């Protein structure tokens, strides 16, 4: 779609919503989606109170009203492309909210926000993935962006009625969930969930009226409008099928990390996490934290090793929350000493949050950390993007792809994979393509690992700025 065509369509959408006088009475599913999105937002914030909130595409204020009631002390800015929609929202919500006209496709407000949200607005945007990335860049540390959109299959009953009569429905082509799931903002943690809702109507004519009353009657670009006679045929067919439509909705909720940094984990033990961590610390001038350390009876420990190899200062390497002698999982090693790991001590350090911190896990994702928490649970709680260290050779594909699937099932952002060992172009290509992940670096096998070795290898690591930059799309 050309810029001119997109601009023309956005103008038509604005005019359509401005003319939607009966929006409040007709917008049943819009209310349902607003309530669901609000529930998702409050669950993600987990008691945190946002101080500054931006709402895009606020419509007549369904979600705005809930946001205002929940956080009356917050600075709430509600925006919409349609001025008359904003007037209705202002009448609904009253004082205490700033309303302004803004195209959600071009969010231009200054400053950062603790919460950015928009209910059923993304389906109207020409480049939703780019907009989501732009919105995420406006988040403060720990901030949340939450959105809902319409999916492929919505109004399938109306489309079927049109097809049965030999016509093509003019309703928009909505994206599939597979496409939407790739709309992920940078290094934010989170994921998309789906919901299916059935909405009955008294008749097909009531459905068509509903589209007009909710401002959703703008046809798909290039669609041919039905003549009155053809429309009557489709309405009859639609009524005979039950006069109902199915909505397929998607809700995306993503949170920016509370601090700069990554969580380093591996496909298994001894895969090269500590060497990778030392290289990351050296490359980014980062701080380092090994929350749980075991095996001190056999080695000096990863904290001392990283300090020696990376050249970082002692004050840049935080002490472990738990350190144990036996070469076992942290939980088993603690039990062997009659100790208990206190989850309260495993909170992510937030001092100097703009400086990257490399947090190194113990073993792989499914290693027990406490009686109730695995390493992946800690990673999810910390919300840092993950660097997955994997062997480059035989057997790596299964372990690496399973680990990536486990991370994404939890909504964890993956900064990338580091391959450790001899260069293996075929395995690299397979992991990149099947795992849909970037390879951050390939660290060749080393006969001896010294500070000089780490200094040389760290030059293979992308800069922290490159890690944070939005990924390039084909």
Tab-separated table of C-alpha atoms in Angstrom:
chain	number	residue	atom	x	y	z
A	1	UNK	CA	0.000	0.000	0.000
A	2	UNK	CA	1.463	3.391	-1.015
A	3	UNK	CA	1.813	6.232	1.489
A	4	UNK	CA	-0.882	8.184	-0.359
A	5	UNK	CA	-3.294	5.248	-0.370
A	6	UNK	CA	-2.639	4.595	3.329
A	7	UNK	CA	-3.242	8.266	4.122
A	8	UNK	CA	-6.514	8.242	2.179
A	9	UNK	CA	-7.684	5.094	3.957
A	10	UNK	CA	-6.797	6.539	7.382
A	11	UNK	CA	-8.858	9.635	6.519
A	12	UNK	CA	-11.826	7.430	5.594
A	13	UNK	CA	-11.451	5.526	8.854
A	14	UNK	CA	-11.397	8.793	10.812
A	15	UNK	CA	-14.537	10.014	9.046
A	16	UNK	CA	-16.265	6.673	9.596
A	17	UNK	CA	-15.640	6.744	13.348
A	18	UNK	CA	-16.608	10.404	13.604
A	19	UNK	CA	-19.955	9.539	12.008
A	20	UNK	CA	-20.575	6.556	14.317
A	21	UNK	CA	-23.241	8.218	16.480
A	22	UNK	CA	-24.620	4.919	17.775
A	23	UNK	CA	-21.231	3.506	18.775
A	24	UNK	CA	-21.859	3.050	22.499
A	25	UNK	CA	-25.045	1.049	22.063
A	26	UNK	CA	-23.672	-1.124	19.259
A	27	UNK	CA	-20.133	-1.762	20.477
A	28	UNK	CA	-20.840	-4.917	22.502
A	29	UNK	CA	-17.650	-6.801	21.576
A	30	UNK	CA	-15.601	-3.648	21.975
A	31	UNK	CA	-16.708	-3.549	25.617
A	32	UNK	CA	-15.908	-7.228	26.081
A	33	UNK	CA	-12.432	-6.773	24.589
A	34	UNK	CA	-11.784	-3.675	26.719
A	35	UNK	CA	-12.584	-5.571	29.925
A	36	UNK	CA	-10.404	-8.504	28.884
A	37	UNK	CA	-7.500	-6.236	27.943
A	38	UNK	CA	-7.776	-4.411	31.266
A	39	UNK	CA	-7.620	-7.739	33.128
A	40	UNK	CA	-4.482	-8.706	31.204
A	41	UNK	CA	-2.862	-5.342	31.958
A	42	UNK	CA	-3.544	-5.487	35.701
A	43	UNK	CA	-2.244	-9.062	35.881
A	44	UNK	CA	0.972	-8.051	34.120
A	45	UNK	CA	1.513	-5.006	36.334
A	46	UNK	CA	1.114	-7.269	39.394
A	47	UNK	CA	0.273	-4.454	41.781
A	48	UNK	CA	2.575	-1.861	40.262
A	49	UNK	CA	0.898	1.554	39.913
A	50	UNK	CA	1.611	3.288	36.577
A	51	UNK	CA	2.352	6.977	36.913
A	52	UNK	CA	1.964	7.901	33.253
A	53	UNK	CA	-0.452	6.153	30.855
A	54	UNK	CA	-0.998	6.536	27.112
A	55	UNK	CA	-4.080	5.107	25.447
A	56	UNK	CA	-4.218	4.965	21.659
A	57	UNK	CA	-7.500	4.672	19.760
A	58	UNK	CA	-9.576	5.318	22.875
A	59	UNK	CA	-12.875	5.525	20.970
A	60	UNK	CA	-15.680	6.613	23.264
A	61	UNK	CA	-13.730	5.708	26.378
A	62	UNK	CA	-14.606	2.143	27.424
A	63	UNK	CA	-11.027	1.329	28.409
A	64	UNK	CA	-10.284	4.929	29.400
A	65	UNK	CA	-12.964	4.765	32.073
A	66	UNK	CA	-11.458	1.625	33.586
A	67	UNK	CA	-7.928	3.035	33.530
A	68	UNK	CA	-9.070	6.234	35.210
A	69	UNK	CA	-10.977	4.364	37.926
A	70	UNK	CA	-8.080	2.003	38.664
A	71	UNK	CA	-5.306	4.635	38.763
A	72	UNK	CA	-6.887	8.050	39.461
A	73	UNK	CA	-3.534	9.621	40.389
A	74	UNK	CA	-1.862	8.675	37.110
A	75	UNK	CA	-1.333	11.108	34.263
A	76	UNK	CA	-3.635	9.586	31.648
A	77	UNK	CA	-3.457	10.735	28.035
A	78	UNK	CA	-6.205	9.311	25.814
A	79	UNK	CA	-5.863	9.722	22.059
A	80	UNK	CA	-7.895	8.938	18.957
A	81	UNK	CA	-7.799	9.824	15.283
A	82	UNK	CA	-11.484	10.860	15.346
A	83	UNK	CA	-12.218	14.166	17.164
A	84	UNK	CA	-15.892	13.378	17.773
A	85	UNK	CA	-14.947	10.076	19.383
A	86	UNK	CA	-12.763	12.038	21.798
A	87	UNK	CA	-15.695	14.307	22.624
A	88	UNK	CA	-17.801	11.282	23.582
A	89	UNK	CA	-14.940	9.834	25.619
A	90	UNK	CA	-14.551	13.135	27.474
A	91	UNK	CA	-18.277	13.160	28.229
A	92	UNK	CA	-18.058	9.586	29.553
A	93	UNK	CA	-14.936	9.905	31.712
A	94	UNK	CA	-15.035	13.538	32.781
A	95	UNK	CA	-12.128	15.424	34.309
A	96	UNK	CA	-8.681	14.092	35.090
A	97	UNK	CA	-7.832	12.817	31.600
A	98	UNK	CA	-5.977	14.610	28.816
A	99	UNK	CA	-7.629	14.014	25.448
A	100	UNK	CA	-5.875	14.748	22.172
A	101	UNK	CA	-6.223	13.903	18.501
A	102	UNK	CA	-3.438	11.555	17.392
A	103	UNK	CA	-3.035	8.946	14.694
A	104	UNK	CA	-1.991	5.720	16.453
A	105	UNK	CA	0.171	4.938	13.426
A	106	UNK	CA	2.310	7.979	14.279
A	107	UNK	CA	2.540	8.325	18.076
A	108	UNK	CA	4.302	11.634	18.647
A	109	UNK	CA	3.803	12.475	22.333
A	110	UNK	CA	6.995	13.336	24.266
A	111	UNK	CA	8.376	11.462	27.253
A	112	UNK	CA	8.034	7.858	28.386
A	113	UNK	CA	5.075	5.951	29.785
A	114	UNK	CA	4.621	3.213	32.382
A	115	UNK	CA	1.625	1.845	30.471
A	116	UNK	CA	0.625	2.130	26.811
A	117	UNK	CA	-2.557	0.411	25.683
A	118	UNK	CA	-5.059	0.328	22.850
A	119	UNK	CA	-8.248	-1.679	22.432
A	120	UNK	CA	-9.186	-3.018	18.980
A	121	UNK	CA	-7.192	-0.377	17.152
A	122	UNK	CA	-4.348	-2.341	15.581
A	123	UNK	CA	-6.485	-3.793	12.799
A	124	UNK	CA	-6.839	-0.273	11.394
A	125	UNK	CA	-3.112	0.474	11.220
A	126	UNK	CA	-1.138	0.065	7.977
A	127	UNK	CA	2.073	-1.196	9.681
A	128	UNK	CA	1.122	-2.582	13.099
A	129	UNK	CA	4.445	-4.318	13.767
A	130	UNK	CA	6.385	-1.075	13.293
A	131	UNK	CA	3.905	0.818	15.473
A	132	UNK	CA	4.260	-1.750	18.261
A	133	UNK	CA	8.038	-1.306	18.196
A	134	UNK	CA	7.670	2.489	18.284
A	135	UNK	CA	5.319	2.267	21.251
A	136	UNK	CA	7.681	-0.065	23.122
A	137	UNK	CA	10.475	2.464	22.666
A	138	UNK	CA	8.310	4.963	24.558
A	139	UNK	CA	8.084	2.705	27.628
A	140	UNK	CA	9.874	3.515	30.854
A	141	UNK	CA	11.894	0.743	32.540
A	142	UNK	CA	9.479	-2.024	33.516
A	143	UNK	CA	6.722	-0.397	31.457
A	144	UNK	CA	3.945	-2.376	29.759
A	145	UNK	CA	2.393	-2.111	26.304
A	146	UNK	CA	-0.893	-3.978	25.841
A	147	UNK	CA	-3.064	-4.155	22.743
A	148	UNK	CA	-5.933	-6.077	21.243
A	149	UNK	CA	-6.690	-6.682	17.579
A	150	UNK	CA	-8.983	-8.612	15.257
A	151	UNK	CA	-7.790	-11.853	13.662
A	152	UNK	CA	-8.369	-13.807	10.498
A	153	UNK	CA	-11.695	-15.654	10.582
A	154	UNK	CA	-13.639	-12.751	12.059
A	155	UNK	CA	-17.030	-12.346	10.306
A	156	UNK	CA	-16.468	-15.689	8.609
A	157	UNK	CA	-20.248	-16.248	8.500
A	158	UNK	CA	-20.786	-13.027	6.547
A	159	UNK	CA	-17.954	-13.923	4.188
A	160	UNK	CA	-19.479	-17.356	3.655
A	161	UNK	CA	-22.847	-15.818	2.780
A	162	UNK	CA	-21.173	-13.519	0.235
A	163	UNK	CA	-19.207	-16.402	-1.289
A	164	UNK	CA	-22.301	-18.594	-1.540
A	165	UNK	CA	-23.985	-15.891	-3.630
A	166	UNK	CA	-20.956	-15.480	-5.865
A	167	UNK	CA	-19.550	-12.305	-4.312
A	168	UNK	CA	-16.425	-11.362	-2.374
A	169	UNK	CA	-17.002	-9.809	1.021
A	170	UNK	CA	-15.762	-6.232	1.441
A	171	UNK	CA	-14.845	-6.759	5.084
A	172	UNK	CA	-11.120	-6.233	5.788
A	173	UNK	CA	-8.556	-9.015	5.522
A	174	UNK	CA	-7.370	-9.524	9.091
A	175	UNK	CA	-4.009	-11.172	9.895
A	176	UNK	CA	-3.635	-14.759	11.070
A	177	UNK	CA	-2.467	-15.523	14.603
A	178	UNK	CA	0.807	-16.847	13.123
A	179	UNK	CA	1.496	-13.410	11.671
A	180	UNK	CA	0.417	-11.560	14.807
A	181	UNK	CA	2.623	-13.729	17.029
A	182	UNK	CA	5.622	-12.304	15.162
A	183	UNK	CA	4.639	-8.802	16.225
A	184	UNK	CA	6.997	-8.626	19.181
A	185	UNK	CA	8.592	-5.402	20.407
A	186	UNK	CA	12.361	-5.727	20.685
A	187	UNK	CA	13.565	-7.225	23.950
A	188	UNK	CA	10.241	-7.026	25.798
A	189	UNK	CA	8.846	-10.096	27.564
A	190	UNK	CA	5.297	-11.129	26.777
A	191	UNK	CA	3.107	-12.900	24.267
A	192	UNK	CA	-0.178	-12.966	22.395
A	193	UNK	CA	-3.281	-14.838	23.557
A	194	UNK	CA	-6.486	-15.441	21.621
A	195	UNK	CA	-10.206	-15.415	22.282
A	196	UNK	CA	-13.210	-16.468	20.203
A	197	UNK	CA	-16.563	-14.745	20.711
A	198	UNK	CA	-19.896	-15.327	18.913
A	199	UNK	CA	-22.224	-12.354	18.504
A	200	UNK	CA	-25.853	-12.964	17.428
A	201	UNK	CA	-27.912	-10.406	15.513
A	202	UNK	CA	-31.630	-10.072	14.877
A	203	UNK	CA	-30.911	-10.121	11.145
A	204	UNK	CA	-28.259	-9.548	8.546
A	205	UNK	CA	-29.476	-5.995	8.195
A	206	UNK	CA	-28.803	-5.503	11.909
A	207	UNK	CA	-25.242	-6.737	11.377
A	208	UNK	CA	-24.651	-4.286	8.512
A	209	UNK	CA	-26.118	-1.513	10.668
A	210	UNK	CA	-23.785	-2.605	13.493
A	211	UNK	CA	-20.725	-2.132	11.268
A	212	UNK	CA	-21.846	1.388	10.398
A	213	UNK	CA	-22.716	2.317	13.982
A	214	UNK	CA	-19.315	1.185	15.259
A	215	UNK	CA	-17.395	2.971	12.506
A	216	UNK	CA	-16.217	-0.338	11.064
A	217	UNK	CA	-17.904	-0.042	7.676
A	218	UNK	CA	-14.798	1.097	5.772
A	219	UNK	CA	-14.403	-1.643	3.127
A	220	UNK	CA	-11.228	-3.469	2.252
A	221	UNK	CA	-9.023	-1.522	-0.157
A	222	UNK	CA	-10.117	-2.284	-3.731
A	223	UNK	CA	-13.263	-4.160	-2.687
A	224	UNK	CA	-16.343	-3.909	-4.919
A	225	UNK	CA	-19.474	-2.762	-3.132
A	226	UNK	CA	-22.651	-4.816	-3.532
A	227	UNK	CA	-25.650	-3.419	-5.355
A	228	UNK	CA	-28.902	-3.206	-3.331
A	229	UNK	CA	-30.262	-6.319	-5.072
A	230	UNK	CA	-27.055	-8.293	-4.480
A	231	UNK	CA	-26.965	-7.161	-0.854
A	232	UNK	CA	-30.518	-8.449	-0.324
A	233	UNK	CA	-29.477	-11.871	-1.617
A	234	UNK	CA	-26.520	-12.001	0.748
A	235	UNK	CA	-28.651	-10.816	3.700
A	236	UNK	CA	-31.171	-13.578	3.034
A	237	UNK	CA	-28.407	-16.182	2.926
A	238	UNK	CA	-26.866	-14.778	6.135
A	239	UNK	CA	-30.240	-14.862	7.937
A	240	UNK	CA	-30.815	-18.467	6.874
A	241	UNK	CA	-27.462	-19.426	8.430
A	242	UNK	CA	-28.465	-18.009	11.830
A	243	UNK	CA	-27.583	-14.292	11.601
A	244	UNK	CA	-24.524	-14.460	13.836
A	245	UNK	CA	-20.854	-13.670	13.446
A	246	UNK	CA	-17.704	-14.956	15.119
A	247	UNK	CA	-15.019	-12.597	16.362
A	248	UNK	CA	-11.462	-13.898	16.631
A	249	UNK	CA	-9.485	-11.589	18.920
A	250	UNK	CA	-5.836	-11.424	19.951
A	251	UNK	CA	-4.425	-9.728	23.037
A	252	UNK	CA	-0.750	-8.820	23.213
A	253	UNK	CA	0.903	-7.733	26.448
A	254	UNK	CA	4.637	-6.983	26.623
A	255	UNK	CA	6.852	-5.597	29.365
A	256	UNK	CA	10.125	-3.752	29.011
A	257	UNK	CA	12.856	-5.129	31.313
A	258	UNK	CA	13.227	-3.317	34.622
A	259	UNK	CA	16.916	-2.864	33.842
A	260	UNK	CA	19.347	-3.256	30.959
A	261	UNK	CA	20.909	-6.691	30.675
A	262	UNK	CA	20.481	-10.324	29.679
A	263	UNK	CA	19.952	-13.685	31.311
A	264	UNK	CA	22.500	-16.247	30.094
A	265	UNK	CA	21.368	-19.859	30.058
A	266	UNK	CA	22.496	-22.988	28.241
A	267	UNK	CA	21.086	-26.021	26.541
A	268	UNK	CA	22.809	-28.054	29.273
A	269	UNK	CA	25.640	-27.964	31.812
A	270	UNK	CA	29.196	-27.233	30.675
A	271	UNK	CA	28.124	-25.756	27.364
A	272	UNK	CA	30.077	-22.511	27.753
A	273	UNK	CA	27.818	-20.154	29.714
A	274	UNK	CA	30.617	-18.732	31.842
A	275	UNK	CA	32.938	-18.080	28.898
A	276	UNK	CA	30.052	-16.428	27.064
A	277	UNK	CA	29.202	-14.372	30.152
A	278	UNK	CA	32.808	-13.196	30.464
A	279	UNK	CA	32.803	-12.150	26.797
A	280	UNK	CA	29.522	-10.255	27.225
A	281	UNK	CA	30.791	-8.493	30.352
A	282	UNK	CA	33.991	-7.465	28.562
A	283	UNK	CA	32.216	-6.389	25.343
A	284	UNK	CA	29.522	-4.323	27.085
A	285	UNK	CA	31.469	-3.157	30.154
A	286	UNK	CA	28.644	-4.836	32.009
A	287	UNK	CA	28.044	-5.824	35.603
A	288	UNK	CA	27.797	-9.541	36.445
A	289	UNK	CA	25.651	-11.621	38.787
A	290	UNK	CA	25.594	-15.370	39.325
A	291	UNK	CA	22.551	-15.742	41.598
A	292	UNK	CA	23.126	-19.387	42.505
A	293	UNK	CA	26.545	-21.065	42.519
A	294	UNK	CA	27.303	-24.701	43.259
A	295	UNK	CA	30.405	-26.858	42.780
A	296	UNK	CA	32.746	-24.659	44.850
A	297	UNK	CA	34.472	-27.749	46.243
A	298	UNK	CA	35.886	-28.430	42.775
A	299	UNK	CA	36.445	-24.946	41.335
A	300	UNK	CA	36.760	-21.302	42.317
A	301	UNK	CA	33.283	-20.422	41.075
A	302	UNK	CA	31.929	-18.517	38.107
A	303	UNK	CA	31.997	-15.094	39.780
A	304	UNK	CA	35.740	-15.250	40.373
A	305	UNK	CA	36.288	-16.729	36.910
A	306	UNK	CA	34.336	-13.989	35.140
A	307	UNK	CA	36.106	-11.306	37.172
A	308	UNK	CA	39.505	-12.717	36.199
A	309	UNK	CA	38.679	-13.291	32.516
A	310	UNK	CA	36.672	-10.153	31.767
A	311	UNK	CA	38.803	-7.677	33.680
A	312	UNK	CA	35.802	-6.211	35.478
A	313	UNK	CA	36.259	-4.694	38.917
A	314	UNK	CA	35.266	-6.584	42.086
A	315	UNK	CA	32.449	-4.104	42.720
A	316	UNK	CA	31.031	-4.919	39.276
A	317	UNK	CA	30.530	-8.590	40.198
A	318	UNK	CA	27.697	-9.061	42.664
A	319	UNK	CA	27.940	-11.854	45.218
A	320	UNK	CA	25.723	-14.901	44.669
A	321	UNK	CA	22.495	-15.132	46.653
A	322	UNK	CA	23.465	-18.723	47.407
A	323	UNK	CA	26.860	-20.496	47.116
A	324	UNK	CA	27.307	-24.230	47.772
A	325	UNK	CA	30.112	-26.789	47.695
A	326	UNK	CA	28.696	-29.860	45.946
A	327	UNK	CA	28.747	-30.169	42.143
A	328	UNK	CA	24.988	-30.613	41.979
A	329	UNK	CA	22.019	-28.465	41.028
A	330	UNK	CA	21.717	-25.452	43.362
A	331	UNK	CA	18.731	-27.028	45.105
A	332	UNK	CA	20.457	-30.385	45.629
A	333	UNK	CA	23.716	-28.727	46.692
A	334	UNK	CA	21.896	-26.560	49.234
A	335	UNK	CA	20.092	-29.605	50.647
A	336	UNK	CA	23.412	-31.442	50.988
A	337	UNK	CA	24.546	-28.643	53.331
A	338	UNK	CA	21.257	-28.464	55.178
A	339	UNK	CA	20.647	-25.024	53.708
A	340	UNK	CA	17.535	-23.558	52.133
A	341	UNK	CA	17.465	-21.128	49.210
A	342	UNK	CA	15.366	-18.084	50.046
A	343	UNK	CA	13.450	-16.922	46.923
A	344	UNK	CA	13.310	-13.417	48.394
A	345	UNK	CA	17.082	-13.120	47.880
A	346	UNK	CA	16.691	-13.841	44.179
A	347	UNK	CA	15.269	-10.429	43.249
A	348	UNK	CA	16.913	-8.792	40.254
A	349	UNK	CA	19.346	-6.039	41.351
A	350	UNK	CA	18.148	-2.676	40.024
A	351	UNK	CA	21.049	-0.406	40.927
A	352	UNK	CA	22.383	1.587	37.955
A	353	UNK	CA	19.586	0.215	35.720
A	354	UNK	CA	20.867	1.771	32.496
A	355	UNK	CA	24.074	-0.252	32.702
A	356	UNK	CA	23.839	-3.767	31.218
A	357	UNK	CA	24.004	-6.631	33.704
A	358	UNK	CA	24.857	-10.180	32.680
A	359	UNK	CA	22.922	-12.626	34.874
A	360	UNK	CA	24.228	-16.189	34.526
A	361	UNK	CA	21.937	-19.082	35.305
A	362	UNK	CA	22.891	-22.494	36.650
A	363	UNK	CA	22.757	-25.362	34.181
A	364	UNK	CA	19.820	-25.238	31.764
A	365	UNK	CA	16.297	-23.911	31.925
A	366	UNK	CA	14.797	-26.867	33.754
A	367	UNK	CA	17.340	-27.040	36.563
A	368	UNK	CA	15.643	-26.668	39.982
A	369	UNK	CA	16.528	-23.414	41.742
A	370	UNK	CA	14.310	-23.820	44.807
A	371	UNK	CA	11.668	-26.288	45.943
A	372	UNK	CA	9.099	-24.479	43.798
A	373	UNK	CA	11.108	-22.650	41.123
A	374	UNK	CA	13.091	-23.790	38.111
A	375	UNK	CA	15.682	-21.595	36.409
A	376	UNK	CA	13.135	-20.705	33.726
A	377	UNK	CA	10.780	-19.444	36.453
A	378	UNK	CA	13.494	-17.116	37.721
A	379	UNK	CA	14.171	-15.916	34.177
A	380	UNK	CA	10.482	-15.199	33.690
A	381	UNK	CA	10.337	-13.249	36.938
A	382	UNK	CA	13.400	-11.172	36.061
A	383	UNK	CA	12.030	-10.403	32.590
A	384	UNK	CA	15.449	-10.009	30.995
A	385	UNK	CA	15.983	-11.033	27.375
A	386	UNK	CA	17.724	-14.384	27.150
A	387	UNK	CA	21.036	-15.328	25.579
A	388	UNK	CA	20.990	-19.072	24.947
A	389	UNK	CA	24.384	-20.796	24.771
A	390	UNK	CA	24.443	-23.987	22.702
A	391	UNK	CA	27.035	-26.387	21.405
A	392	UNK	CA	27.771	-26.033	17.723
A	393	UNK	CA	28.154	-29.728	16.945
A	394	UNK	CA	26.177	-32.954	16.799
A	395	UNK	CA	23.050	-33.069	18.976
A	396	UNK	CA	22.651	-29.319	19.308
A	397	UNK	CA	19.578	-28.927	17.106
A	398	UNK	CA	17.128	-30.801	19.310
A	399	UNK	CA	18.396	-29.239	22.554
A	400	UNK	CA	18.519	-25.721	21.132
A	401	UNK	CA	15.136	-25.737	19.420
A	402	UNK	CA	13.450	-27.255	22.479
A	403	UNK	CA	15.001	-24.583	24.686
A	404	UNK	CA	13.841	-21.824	22.357
A	405	UNK	CA	10.313	-23.252	22.369
A	406	UNK	CA	10.310	-23.376	26.171
A	407	UNK	CA	11.413	-19.733	26.388
A	408	UNK	CA	8.800	-18.511	23.944
A	409	UNK	CA	6.045	-20.507	25.610
A	410	UNK	CA	6.747	-18.393	28.708
A	411	UNK	CA	6.770	-15.183	26.702
A	412	UNK	CA	10.475	-14.563	27.287
A	413	UNK	CA	12.323	-12.419	24.763
A	414	UNK	CA	15.302	-14.141	23.149
A	415	UNK	CA	18.208	-11.788	22.461
A	416	UNK	CA	19.917	-14.537	20.491
A	417	UNK	CA	21.961	-17.723	20.496
A	418	UNK	CA	25.705	-18.072	21.054
A	419	UNK	CA	27.216	-21.196	19.492
A	420	UNK	CA	30.162	-22.673	21.363
A	421	UNK	CA	32.685	-24.953	19.657
A	422	UNK	CA	33.958	-25.626	16.136
A	423	UNK	CA	32.268	-23.598	13.396
A	424	UNK	CA	29.335	-25.489	11.923
A	425	UNK	CA	27.606	-23.489	9.150
A	426	UNK	CA	24.850	-26.062	8.622
A	427	UNK	CA	23.794	-26.150	12.269
A	428	UNK	CA	23.963	-22.360	12.454
A	429	UNK	CA	21.655	-22.016	9.446
A	430	UNK	CA	19.181	-24.566	10.803
A	431	UNK	CA	18.993	-22.920	14.229
A	432	UNK	CA	18.530	-19.481	12.662
A	433	UNK	CA	15.769	-20.626	10.322
A	434	UNK	CA	13.899	-23.221	12.391
A	435	UNK	CA	14.370	-21.354	15.655
A	436	UNK	CA	13.621	-17.947	14.097
A	437	UNK	CA	16.465	-16.482	16.117
A	438	UNK	CA	19.608	-14.527	15.475
A	439	UNK	CA	23.015	-16.021	16.146
A	440	UNK	CA	24.819	-13.432	18.257
A	441	UNK	CA	28.240	-15.020	17.931
A	442	UNK	CA	30.142	-18.232	17.302
A	443	UNK	CA	32.857	-18.789	19.895
A	444	UNK	CA	35.422	-21.291	18.580
A	445	UNK	CA	36.955	-24.006	20.740
A	446	UNK	CA	39.890	-22.705	22.807
A	447	UNK	CA	42.892	-24.711	24.005
A	448	UNK	CA	43.256	-22.339	26.935
A	449	UNK	CA	40.995	-19.555	28.136
A	450	UNK	CA	42.719	-16.423	29.401
A	451	UNK	CA	41.884	-12.758	29.747
A	452	UNK	CA	43.509	-12.181	26.370
A	453	UNK	CA	41.364	-14.933	24.859
A	454	UNK	CA	38.194	-13.320	26.213
A	455	UNK	CA	39.284	-9.890	24.979
A	456	UNK	CA	39.716	-11.329	21.480
A	457	UNK	CA	36.463	-13.304	21.533
A	458	UNK	CA	34.488	-10.343	22.866
A	459	UNK	CA	35.121	-8.577	19.572
A	460	UNK	CA	32.771	-11.156	18.018
A	461	UNK	CA	29.933	-9.984	20.289
A	462	UNK	CA	27.512	-7.336	18.925
A	463	UNK	CA	27.474	-4.055	20.821
A	464	UNK	CA	24.812	-3.504	23.482
A	465	UNK	CA	23.271	-0.884	21.216
A	466	UNK	CA	22.957	-3.432	18.419
A	467	UNK	CA	21.319	-5.904	20.804
A	468	UNK	CA	18.729	-3.274	21.795
A	469	UNK	CA	18.014	-2.114	18.243
A	470	UNK	CA	14.817	-3.291	16.610
A	471	UNK	CA	15.493	-6.447	14.562
A	472	UNK	CA	15.590	-5.990	10.813
A	473	UNK	CA	12.733	-7.628	8.904
A	474	UNK	CA	12.921	-9.126	5.433
